PDB file of C-alpha atoms in Angstrom:
ATOM      1  CA  GLY A  17    -107.927  18.036  -0.833  1.00 59.00           C
ATOM      2  CA  GLU A  18    -104.944  16.095  -2.059  1.00 68.00           C
ATOM      3  CA  ASP A  19    -105.404  14.371  -5.380  1.00 87.00           C
ATOM      4  CA  VAL A  20    -103.208  12.603  -7.920  1.00 91.00           C
ATOM      5  CA  GLU A  21    -104.520  11.961 -11.425  1.00 93.00           C
ATOM      6  CA  GLN A  22    -103.278   9.661 -14.178  1.00 94.00           C
ATOM      7  CA  SER A  23    -104.739   8.349 -17.396  1.00 89.00           C
ATOM      8  CA  LEU A  24    -105.689   4.692 -17.096  1.00 91.00           C
ATOM      9  CA  PHE A  25    -104.201   3.136 -20.230  1.00 95.00           C
ATOM     10  CA  LEU A  26    -101.281   3.564 -22.617  1.00 97.00           C
ATOM     11  CA  SER A  27    -100.366   1.313 -25.519  1.00 97.00           C
ATOM     12  CA  VAL A  28     -97.039   1.502 -27.388  1.00 97.00           C
ATOM     13  CA  ARG A  29     -95.017  -0.599 -29.778  1.00 97.00           C
ATOM     14  CA  GLU A  30     -91.833  -2.317 -28.689  1.00 97.00           C
ATOM     15  CA  GLY A  31     -88.848  -0.033 -29.231  1.00 97.00           C
ATOM     16  CA  ASP A  32     -90.881   3.176 -29.031  1.00 97.00           C
ATOM     17  CA  SER A  33     -90.735   5.610 -26.121  1.00 97.00           C
ATOM     18  CA  SER A  34     -93.513   5.616 -23.545  1.00 97.00           C
ATOM     19  CA  VAL A  35     -94.563   8.735 -21.667  1.00 97.00           C
ATOM     20  CA  ILE A  36     -96.799   8.376 -18.636  1.00 98.00           C
ATOM     21  CA  ASN A  37     -98.226  11.570 -17.204  1.00 97.00           C
ATOM     22  CA  CYS A  38     -99.437  12.523 -13.750  1.00 96.00           C
ATOM     23  CA  THR A  39    -100.866  15.651 -12.146  1.00 95.00           C
ATOM     24  CA  TYR A  40    -100.956  16.327  -8.423  1.00 92.00           C
ATOM     25  CA  THR A  41    -102.392  18.999  -6.171  1.00 88.00           C
ATOM     26  CA  ASP A  42    -100.216  19.212  -3.048  1.00 81.00           C
ATOM     27  CA  SER A  43     -97.553  21.820  -3.793  1.00 78.00           C
ATOM     28  CA  SER A  44     -95.815  21.061  -0.476  1.00 80.00           C
ATOM     29  CA  SER A  45     -94.817  17.537  -1.537  1.00 79.00           C
ATOM     30  CA  THR A  46     -91.086  17.060  -1.067  1.00 83.00           C
ATOM     31  CA  TYR A  47     -90.788  13.857  -3.075  1.00 89.00           C
ATOM     32  CA  LEU A  48     -92.717  12.431  -6.003  1.00 92.00           C
ATOM     33  CA  TYR A  49     -92.491   8.760  -6.822  1.00 94.00           C
ATOM     34  CA  TRP A  50     -93.063   6.314  -9.637  1.00 96.00           C
ATOM     35  CA  TYR A  51     -93.964   2.757  -8.648  1.00 96.00           C
ATOM     36  CA  LYS A  52     -94.294  -0.234 -10.975  1.00 96.00           C
ATOM     37  CA  GLN A  53     -96.711  -3.112 -10.432  1.00 95.00           C
ATOM     38  CA  GLU A  54     -96.167  -6.237 -12.488  1.00 93.00           C
ATOM     39  CA  PRO A  55     -99.038  -8.721 -12.875  1.00 87.00           C
ATOM     40  CA  GLY A  56     -99.750 -10.591  -9.652  1.00 84.00           C
ATOM     41  CA  ALA A  57     -97.185  -8.648  -7.649  1.00 87.00           C
ATOM     42  CA  GLY A  58     -96.958  -5.775  -5.231  1.00 89.00           C
ATOM     43  CA  LEU A  59     -95.658  -2.324  -6.053  1.00 92.00           C
ATOM     44  CA  GLN A  60     -91.946  -1.690  -6.428  1.00 92.00           C
ATOM     45  CA  LEU A  61     -90.329   1.703  -6.359  1.00 92.00           C
ATOM     46  CA  LEU A  62     -89.053   2.534  -9.832  1.00 94.00           C
ATOM     47  CA  THR A  63     -87.662   6.002  -9.290  1.00 94.00           C
ATOM     48  CA  TYR A  64     -88.337   9.220  -7.441  1.00 92.00           C
ATOM     49  CA  ILE A  65     -87.568  12.911  -7.775  1.00 93.00           C
ATOM     50  CA  PHE A  66     -86.981  15.539  -5.148  1.00 91.00           C
ATOM     51  CA  SER A  67     -89.256  18.531  -5.514  1.00 88.00           C
ATOM     52  CA  ASN A  68     -86.412  21.002  -6.130  1.00 89.00           C
ATOM     53  CA  MET A  69     -85.334  19.095  -9.255  1.00 91.00           C
ATOM     54  CA  ASP A  70     -86.686  19.475 -12.792  1.00 93.00           C
ATOM     55  CA  MET A  71     -85.376  16.253 -14.236  1.00 95.00           C
ATOM     56  CA  LYS A  72     -83.874  12.964 -13.193  1.00 95.00           C
ATOM     57  CA  GLN A  73     -82.444  10.361 -15.534  1.00 95.00           C
ATOM     58  CA  ASP A  74     -81.752   6.746 -14.653  1.00 92.00           C
ATOM     59  CA  GLN A  75     -80.761   4.527 -17.599  1.00 95.00           C
ATOM     60  CA  ARG A  76     -83.902   4.216 -19.775  1.00 96.00           C
ATOM     61  CA  LEU A  77     -86.034   6.240 -17.373  1.00 97.00           C
ATOM     62  CA  THR A  78     -86.416  10.013 -17.420  1.00 97.00           C
ATOM     63  CA  VAL A  79     -88.570  11.825 -14.879  1.00 97.00           C
ATOM     64  CA  LEU A  80     -89.660  15.392 -15.605  1.00 97.00           C
ATOM     65  CA  LEU A  81     -91.197  17.625 -12.960  1.00 96.00           C
ATOM     66  CA  ASN A  82     -93.015  20.886 -13.686  1.00 94.00           C
ATOM     67  CA  LYS A  83     -93.775  22.348 -10.272  1.00 92.00           C
ATOM     68  CA  LYS A  84     -95.607  25.338 -11.646  1.00 92.00           C
ATOM     69  CA  ASP A  85     -98.150  23.109 -13.409  1.00 93.00           C
ATOM     70  CA  LYS A  86     -97.905  20.321 -10.785  1.00 92.00           C
ATOM     71  CA  HIS A  87     -97.156  17.882 -13.580  1.00 95.00           C
ATOM     72  CA  LEU A  88     -94.923  14.823 -13.393  1.00 96.00           C
ATOM     73  CA  SER A  89     -94.007  12.519 -16.242  1.00 97.00           C
ATOM     74  CA  LEU A  90     -92.128   9.264 -16.667  1.00 98.00           C
ATOM     75  CA  ARG A  91     -90.490   8.538 -20.001  1.00 98.00           C
ATOM     76  CA  ILE A  92     -89.314   5.017 -20.769  1.00 97.00           C
ATOM     77  CA  ALA A  93     -86.954   4.870 -23.733  1.00 97.00           C
ATOM     78  CA  ASP A  94     -86.813   1.824 -26.016  1.00 97.00           C
ATOM     79  CA  THR A  95     -89.838   0.255 -24.341  1.00 98.00           C
ATOM     80  CA  GLN A  96     -89.701  -3.528 -24.045  1.00 97.00           C
ATOM     81  CA  THR A  97     -92.429  -6.123 -23.502  1.00 95.00           C
ATOM     82  CA  GLY A  98     -91.048  -6.576 -19.980  1.00 94.00           C
ATOM     83  CA  ASP A  99     -92.062  -2.989 -19.253  1.00 96.00           C
ATOM     84  CA  SER A 100     -95.737  -3.955 -19.512  1.00 96.00           C
ATOM     85  CA  ALA A 101     -97.157  -3.207 -16.066  1.00 96.00           C
ATOM     86  CA  ILE A 102     -99.218  -0.702 -14.128  1.00 96.00           C
ATOM     87  CA  TYR A 103     -97.333   2.470 -13.224  1.00 97.00           C
ATOM     88  CA  PHE A 104     -98.389   4.561 -10.236  1.00 96.00           C
ATOM     89  CA  CYS A 105     -97.279   8.042  -9.439  1.00 95.00           C
ATOM     90  CA  ALA A 106     -97.424   9.143  -5.815  1.00 93.00           C
ATOM     91  CA  GLU A 107     -96.757  12.259  -3.801  1.00 90.00           C
ATOM     92  CA  ASN A 108     -95.896  12.453  -0.125  1.00 85.00           C
ATOM     93  CA  ASN A 109     -97.965  14.740   2.032  1.00 76.00           C
ATOM     94  CA  GLN A 110     -97.120  16.616   5.191  1.00 69.00           C
ATOM     95  CA  GLY A 111     -98.556  13.808   7.312  1.00 73.00           C
ATOM     96  CA  GLY A 112     -95.894  11.422   6.061  1.00 75.00           C
ATOM     97  CA  LYS A 113     -98.292   9.452   3.882  1.00 84.00           C
ATOM     98  CA  LEU A 114     -98.229   8.709   0.174  1.00 88.00           C
ATOM     99  CA  ILE A 115    -101.124   9.678  -2.063  1.00 89.00           C
ATOM    100  CA  PHE A 116    -101.315   7.441  -5.141  1.00 92.00           C
ATOM    101  CA  GLY A 117    -102.790   8.036  -8.554  1.00 93.00           C
ATOM    102  CA  GLN A 118    -105.133   5.539 -10.157  1.00 93.00           C
ATOM    103  CA  GLY A 119    -102.325   3.825 -12.054  1.00 94.00           C
ATOM    104  CA  THR A 120    -101.593   3.737 -15.794  1.00 96.00           C
ATOM    105  CA  GLU A 121    -101.641   0.331 -17.421  1.00 96.00           C
ATOM    106  CA  LEU A 122     -98.859   0.216 -20.014  1.00 97.00           C
ATOM    107  CA  SER A 123     -99.292  -2.331 -22.771  1.00 97.00           C
ATOM    108  CA  VAL A 124     -96.283  -2.977 -25.034  1.00 97.00           C
ATOM    109  CA  LYS A 125     -97.056  -4.639 -28.351  1.00 94.00           C
ATOM    110  CA  PRO A 126     -94.360  -6.528 -30.276  1.00 90.00           C
TER     111      PRO A 126
ATOM    112  CA  ASP B  30     -86.674 -14.235   1.834  1.00 62.00           C
ATOM    113  CA  ALA B  31     -89.161 -11.461   1.145  1.00 73.00           C
ATOM    114  CA  ASP B  32     -88.876  -8.377   3.339  1.00 92.00           C
ATOM    115  CA  VAL B  33     -92.661  -7.874   3.592  1.00 95.00           C
ATOM    116  CA  THR B  34     -94.901 -10.923   3.696  1.00 96.00           C
ATOM    117  CA  GLN B  35     -98.657 -11.207   3.718  1.00 97.00           C
ATOM    118  CA  THR B  36    -100.880 -14.120   4.640  1.00 97.00           C
ATOM    119  CA  PRO B  37    -103.044 -15.450   3.194  1.00 97.00           C
ATOM    120  CA  ARG B  38    -102.296 -14.673  -0.449  1.00 96.00           C
ATOM    121  CA  ASN B  39    -105.827 -15.546  -1.530  1.00 96.00           C
ATOM    122  CA  ARG B  40    -109.030 -15.842   0.466  1.00 97.00           C
ATOM    123  CA  ILE B  41    -112.639 -16.478  -0.463  1.00 97.00           C
ATOM    124  CA  THR B  42    -115.188 -15.910   2.257  1.00 96.00           C
ATOM    125  CA  LYS B  43    -118.892 -15.290   2.759  1.00 97.00           C
ATOM    126  CA  THR B  44    -120.774 -12.161   3.706  1.00 97.00           C
ATOM    127  CA  GLY B  45    -120.807 -11.610   7.462  1.00 97.00           C
ATOM    128  CA  LYS B  46    -117.678 -13.574   8.244  1.00 97.00           C
ATOM    129  CA  ARG B  47    -114.789 -12.110  10.244  1.00 96.00           C
ATOM    130  CA  ILE B  48    -111.522 -12.076   8.351  1.00 96.00           C
ATOM    131  CA  MET B  49    -107.981 -11.254   9.413  1.00 98.00           C
ATOM    132  CA  LEU B  50    -105.164 -10.441   7.020  1.00 98.00           C
ATOM    133  CA  GLU B  51    -101.664 -10.525   8.421  1.00 98.00           C
ATOM    134  CA  CYS B  52     -98.507  -8.660   7.508  1.00 98.00           C
ATOM    135  CA  SER B  53     -94.955  -9.189   8.733  1.00 97.00           C
ATOM    136  CA  GLN B  54     -91.786  -7.315   7.872  1.00 97.00           C
ATOM    137  CA  THR B  55     -88.098  -7.910   8.434  1.00 96.00           C
ATOM    138  CA  LYS B  56     -86.933  -4.442   7.373  1.00 93.00           C
ATOM    139  CA  GLY B  57     -86.934  -3.024  10.882  1.00 93.00           C
ATOM    140  CA  HIS B  58     -89.229  -0.172   9.827  1.00 93.00           C
ATOM    141  CA  ASP B  59     -91.427   1.637  12.300  1.00 93.00           C
ATOM    142  CA  ARG B  60     -94.120   2.652   9.822  1.00 94.00           C
ATOM    143  CA  MET B  61     -96.663   0.219   8.403  1.00 96.00           C
ATOM    144  CA  TYR B  62     -99.678   0.709   6.143  1.00 96.00           C
ATOM    145  CA  TRP B  63    -102.686  -1.150   4.788  1.00 97.00           C
ATOM    146  CA  TYR B  64    -104.090  -0.282   1.345  1.00 97.00           C
ATOM    147  CA  ARG B  65    -106.759  -1.701  -0.875  1.00 96.00           C
ATOM    148  CA  GLN B  66    -106.496  -1.680  -4.649  1.00 95.00           C
ATOM    149  CA  ASP B  67    -109.510  -1.566  -6.924  1.00 92.00           C
ATOM    150  CA  PRO B  68    -109.360  -1.304 -10.731  1.00 83.00           C
ATOM    151  CA  GLY B  69    -109.368   2.321 -11.861  1.00 81.00           C
ATOM    152  CA  LEU B  70    -109.123   3.636  -8.302  1.00 84.00           C
ATOM    153  CA  GLY B  71    -105.479   3.035  -7.537  1.00 88.00           C
ATOM    154  CA  LEU B  72    -104.423   2.396  -3.956  1.00 92.00           C
ATOM    155  CA  ARG B  73    -106.462   3.797  -1.119  1.00 93.00           C
ATOM    156  CA  LEU B  74    -105.133   3.953   2.421  1.00 94.00           C
ATOM    157  CA  ILE B  75    -107.168   2.065   5.036  1.00 97.00           C
ATOM    158  CA  TYR B  76    -105.056   2.422   8.194  1.00 97.00           C
ATOM    159  CA  TYR B  77    -101.495   3.288   9.059  1.00 95.00           C
ATOM    160  CA  SER B  78     -99.217   3.079  12.057  1.00 96.00           C
ATOM    161  CA  PHE B  79     -96.048   5.084  12.677  1.00 93.00           C
ATOM    162  CA  ASP B  80     -94.952   3.002  15.652  1.00 92.00           C
ATOM    163  CA  VAL B  81     -96.243   0.227  17.888  1.00 92.00           C
ATOM    164  CA  LYS B  82     -98.453   2.536  19.969  1.00 92.00           C
ATOM    165  CA  ASP B  83     -99.731   4.584  17.057  1.00 94.00           C
ATOM    166  CA  ILE B  84    -102.799   3.728  14.938  1.00 96.00           C
ATOM    167  CA  ASN B  85    -104.396   6.136  12.460  1.00 95.00           C
ATOM    168  CA  LYS B  86    -107.370   5.960  10.162  1.00 95.00           C
ATOM    169  CA  GLY B  87    -106.773   6.405   6.482  1.00 93.00           C
ATOM    170  CA  GLU B  88    -109.060   7.425   3.676  1.00 90.00           C
ATOM    171  CA  ILE B  89    -111.423   4.411   3.854  1.00 95.00           C
ATOM    172  CA  SER B  90    -111.320   2.903   7.359  1.00 96.00           C
ATOM    173  CA  ASP B  91    -115.040   2.139   7.784  1.00 96.00           C
ATOM    174  CA  GLY B  92    -115.642  -1.599   8.120  1.00 96.00           C
ATOM    175  CA  TYR B  93    -111.998  -2.312   8.974  1.00 97.00           C
ATOM    176  CA  SER B  94    -109.875  -2.463  12.108  1.00 97.00           C
ATOM    177  CA  VAL B  95    -106.169  -3.038  12.705  1.00 98.00           C
ATOM    178  CA  SER B  96    -103.803  -4.274  15.358  1.00 97.00           C
ATOM    179  CA  ARG B  97    -100.095  -3.498  15.635  1.00 97.00           C
ATOM    180  CA  GLN B  98     -98.906  -6.457  17.648  1.00 92.00           C
ATOM    181  CA  ALA B  99     -95.203  -5.626  17.359  1.00 95.00           C
ATOM    182  CA  GLN B 100     -92.893  -3.476  15.293  1.00 95.00           C
ATOM    183  CA  ALA B 101     -92.811  -6.237  12.690  1.00 96.00           C
ATOM    184  CA  LYS B 102     -96.503  -7.167  12.600  1.00 97.00           C
ATOM    185  CA  PHE B 103     -99.593  -5.272  11.492  1.00 98.00           C
ATOM    186  CA  SER B 104    -102.883  -7.091  10.928  1.00 98.00           C
ATOM    187  CA  LEU B 105    -106.058  -5.934   9.222  1.00 98.00           C
ATOM    188  CA  SER B 106    -109.481  -7.247  10.235  1.00 98.00           C
ATOM    189  CA  LEU B 107    -112.827  -7.138   8.520  1.00 97.00           C
ATOM    190  CA  GLU B 108    -115.309  -7.594  11.374  1.00 92.00           C
ATOM    191  CA  SER B 109    -118.224  -8.541   9.132  1.00 96.00           C
ATOM    192  CA  ALA B 110    -117.169  -8.886   5.505  1.00 97.00           C
ATOM    193  CA  ILE B 111    -119.377  -7.526   2.727  1.00 97.00           C
ATOM    194  CA  PRO B 112    -119.100  -8.026  -1.052  1.00 96.00           C
ATOM    195  CA  ASN B 113    -117.838  -4.497  -1.775  1.00 96.00           C
ATOM    196  CA  GLN B 114    -114.770  -5.331   0.309  1.00 97.00           C
ATOM    197  CA  THR B 115    -113.698  -7.671  -2.472  1.00 97.00           C
ATOM    198  CA  ALA B 116    -110.332  -6.241  -3.522  1.00 97.00           C
ATOM    199  CA  LEU B 117    -106.588  -6.691  -3.542  1.00 96.00           C
ATOM    200  CA  TYR B 118    -105.077  -5.704  -0.183  1.00 98.00           C
ATOM    201  CA  PHE B 119    -101.504  -4.548   0.237  1.00 97.00           C
ATOM    202  CA  CYS B 120     -99.377  -4.033   3.298  1.00 97.00           C
ATOM    203  CA  ALA B 121     -96.421  -1.654   3.100  1.00 95.00           C
ATOM    204  CA  THR B 122     -93.647  -0.453   5.382  1.00 95.00           C
ATOM    205  CA  SER B 123     -91.399   2.567   5.417  1.00 92.00           C
ATOM    206  CA  SER B 124     -88.713   4.218   7.428  1.00 85.00           C
ATOM    207  CA  PHE B 125     -88.722   7.958   7.976  1.00 73.00           C
ATOM    208  CA  SER B 126     -87.690   8.494   4.341  1.00 69.00           C
ATOM    209  CA  ASN B 127     -91.215   7.843   2.991  1.00 70.00           C
ATOM    210  CA  GLU B 128     -90.117   5.252   0.422  1.00 83.00           C
ATOM    211  CA  GLN B 129     -92.598   2.454   0.918  1.00 90.00           C
ATOM    212  CA  PHE B 130     -91.922  -1.256   0.449  1.00 92.00           C
ATOM    213  CA  PHE B 131     -94.892  -3.392  -0.460  1.00 93.00           C
ATOM    214  CA  GLY B 132     -95.910  -6.951   0.257  1.00 95.00           C
ATOM    215  CA  PRO B 133     -97.145  -9.241  -2.526  1.00 93.00           C
ATOM    216  CA  GLY B 134    -100.816  -8.598  -1.778  1.00 95.00           C
ATOM    217  CA  THR B 135    -103.828 -10.600  -0.595  1.00 97.00           C
ATOM    218  CA  ARG B 136    -106.677 -11.182  -3.014  1.00 96.00           C
ATOM    219  CA  LEU B 137    -109.906 -11.221  -1.000  1.00 97.00           C
ATOM    220  CA  THR B 138    -113.254 -12.264  -2.453  1.00 97.00           C
ATOM    221  CA  VAL B 139    -116.415 -11.824  -0.406  1.00 97.00           C
ATOM    222  CA  LEU B 140    -119.391 -13.779  -1.761  1.00 96.00           C
TER     223      LEU B 140
END
């Protein structure tokens, strides 16, 4: 069945780069998404990548997609304390639904 | 004003009680979803609706029911709440594009 896997925790120092990884199983996904959840809030779309792309860059964010390995990553450059949050990757399936990973809690230490 | 609102934001109830969580959206989207979030499990889909006459079970629908009263409203009911339904519940909406917009969540505690 469809599955999306992420590690649960990541801790970095302020100013370092953060890399959050995700693996998925549905090779027919057309879009893959990264959502951010700040404490006490709902999820907000951070960025997404179309499945025929290898990379997408948006300011401090870089998304890399390896379709062969079904591996997605989110790199945050110059990580700030305001980046502390839970990050979810998600894939869309053929039924028009999103399948979410477990979420990676990013902790940024000063 | 928020595009997706949920009421209540917090609720504490007792085992066996009937609970309704409500969701409203002003985005004009046809598609609406209910998820629950548990630590370490991510978001799991309970029910979804692609238009007013369409209701579909998600991954974990047992113990829940929904009603799509209008394009803008989608409510989730727990007919007889049990403690393992204690969780954070999110409503979301989307257009055909699949990008989903989330409400702020309802924290439900069942004692």
